Amino acid sequence: MKSLEEKIIRYAAGYEDILLVYLFGSRATEHTHSESDVDVALMFRFNQIPSVEHLLQIQDDLTSLLGKEVDIVVLNNASPIIRMQVLRKGKKLFDRDKRAYIRFFVRTINEYDDLKRVRSVIEKKIARGRIYG
């Protein structure tokens, strides 16, 4: 497991626009099997999110480097639910900018809490049978 993490860290360190890297999913919880893929969450510098083609290249590079299928989540534009899952259950591997990490952390917590409040109101209306009327 360590060498997989070290390879991801070395790869991310070579990209100045990558600010934060998390390993999440089964590899982070060490509940893997022979077919387990590698879930990697990346945060990029503001206004430096790569094109789809570049993200596919990063995914291909990591797949080749690790010898395992890699799935990438871009934290900059991921939903609050995904970001919270990464924070809760993921393993932070790389952090180029502590302030950017703190901003990401606070933003995720705030947006997730807002979402929970909105969902709670909707769920109460559904329970009362009043969601549409």
Coordinates of C-alpha atoms in Angstrom, one line a residue:
M1 CA 0.0 0.0 0.0
K2 CA 2.8 2.4 0.8
S3 CA 4.4 2.3 -2.6
L4 CA 1.0 3.0 -4.2
E5 CA 0.6 6.1 -2.0
E6 CA 4.2 7.2 -2.6
K7 CA 3.8 6.9 -6.4
I8 CA 0.7 9.0 -6.3
I9 CA 2.5 11.6 -4.1
R10 CA 5.5 11.8 -6.5
Y11 CA 3.2 12.1 -9.5
A12 CA 1.2 14.9 -7.9
A13 CA 4.3 16.7 -6.8
G14 CA 5.3 17.0 -10.5
Y15 CA 2.1 19.1 -11.2
E16 CA 2.3 22.6 -9.8
D17 CA -1.5 23.1 -10.3
I18 CA -2.4 20.1 -8.1
L19 CA -2.9 21.5 -4.5
L20 CA -4.4 18.5 -2.7
V21 CA -4.6 14.8 -3.2
Y22 CA -6.8 12.3 -1.3
L23 CA -6.9 8.5 -1.7
F24 CA -10.5 7.4 -0.9
G25 CA -12.7 4.4 -1.5
S26 CA -11.6 0.8 -0.8
R27 CA -7.9 1.6 -1.0
A28 CA -8.1 4.2 1.8
T29 CA -10.0 1.9 4.0
E30 CA -7.8 -1.1 3.0
H31 CA -10.9 -3.2 2.2
T32 CA -9.6 -4.2 -1.2
H33 CA -9.7 -7.2 -3.4
S34 CA -7.7 -8.1 -6.6
E35 CA -10.1 -6.1 -8.8
S36 CA -10.2 -3.0 -6.7
D37 CA -9.6 0.3 -8.5
V38 CA -7.9 3.3 -7.1
D39 CA -10.0 6.3 -6.2
V40 CA -8.1 9.6 -6.2
A41 CA -9.5 13.0 -5.4
L42 CA -7.6 16.0 -6.8
M43 CA -7.9 19.7 -6.0
F44 CA -6.4 22.1 -8.5
R45 CA -5.5 25.8 -8.3
F46 CA -8.4 28.1 -8.8
N47 CA -9.0 28.6 -12.6
Q48 CA -6.5 25.9 -13.4
I49 CA -8.8 22.9 -13.6
P50 CA -7.6 20.8 -16.5
S51 CA -9.7 20.0 -19.6
V52 CA -11.4 16.7 -19.8
E53 CA -8.7 15.5 -22.2
H54 CA -6.0 16.5 -19.7
L55 CA -7.9 14.8 -16.8
L56 CA -8.1 11.6 -18.9
Q57 CA -4.3 11.9 -19.5
I58 CA -3.7 12.2 -15.8
Q59 CA -6.0 9.2 -15.2
D60 CA -4.1 7.1 -17.9
D61 CA -0.8 8.2 -16.4
L62 CA -1.8 7.1 -12.9
T63 CA -3.3 3.8 -14.2
S64 CA 0.0 3.0 -15.9
L65 CA 2.1 4.1 -13.0
L66 CA 0.0 2.1 -10.4
G67 CA -0.9 -0.9 -12.5
K68 CA -4.5 -0.5 -11.3
E69 CA -7.5 1.2 -12.8
V70 CA -7.8 4.7 -11.5
D71 CA -10.9 6.9 -11.0
I72 CA -10.4 10.6 -10.5
V73 CA -12.7 13.0 -8.7
V74 CA -12.0 16.8 -9.1
L75 CA -12.7 18.3 -5.7
N76 CA -13.0 21.8 -7.1
N77 CA -16.4 21.0 -8.7
A78 CA -17.5 17.9 -6.8
S79 CA -20.8 17.9 -4.9
P80 CA -20.7 18.6 -1.2
I81 CA -21.7 15.0 -0.5
I82 CA -18.7 13.6 -2.4
R83 CA -16.3 16.1 -0.9
M84 CA -17.6 15.2 2.6
Q85 CA -17.1 11.5 1.9
V86 CA -13.6 12.2 0.8
L87 CA -12.9 14.2 4.0
R88 CA -14.5 11.7 6.3
K89 CA -13.2 8.5 4.9
G90 CA -10.3 9.4 2.6
K91 CA -6.7 9.6 3.3
K92 CA -4.9 12.9 2.6
L93 CA -1.7 12.1 0.7
F94 CA -0.5 15.5 -0.6
D95 CA -1.1 19.1 0.5
R96 CA 0.8 21.7 -1.4
D97 CA -0.9 24.7 0.2
K98 CA -2.2 24.6 3.7
R99 CA -4.4 27.7 3.3
A100 CA -6.1 26.2 0.2
Y101 CA -6.7 23.0 2.2
I102 CA -8.3 24.9 5.1
R103 CA -10.5 26.9 2.6
F104 CA -11.6 23.6 1.0
F105 CA -12.3 22.0 4.4
V106 CA -14.4 24.9 5.7
R107 CA -16.3 25.3 2.4
T108 CA -17.1 21.6 2.3
I109 CA -18.3 21.6 5.9
N110 CA -20.5 24.7 5.4
E111 CA -22.0 23.5 2.1
Y112 CA -22.7 20.1 3.5
D113 CA -24.4 21.6 6.6
D114 CA -26.5 23.8 4.3
L115 CA -27.5 20.8 2.2
K116 CA -28.5 18.9 5.3
R117 CA -30.7 21.7 6.5
V118 CA -32.4 22.0 3.1
R119 CA -32.9 18.2 2.9
S120 CA -34.3 18.1 6.4
V121 CA -37.1 20.6 5.4
I122 CA -37.9 18.7 2.3
E123 CA -38.0 15.4 4.1
K124 CA -40.4 16.8 6.7
K125 CA -42.7 18.1 3.9
I126 CA -42.6 14.7 2.3
A127 CA -43.4 13.0 5.5
R128 CA -46.5 15.3 5.9
G129 CA -47.4 14.7 2.2
R130 CA -47.0 18.3 1.3
I131 CA -44.0 18.4 -1.0
Y132 CA -46.0 19.4 -4.1
G133 CA -48.9 21.2 -2.6

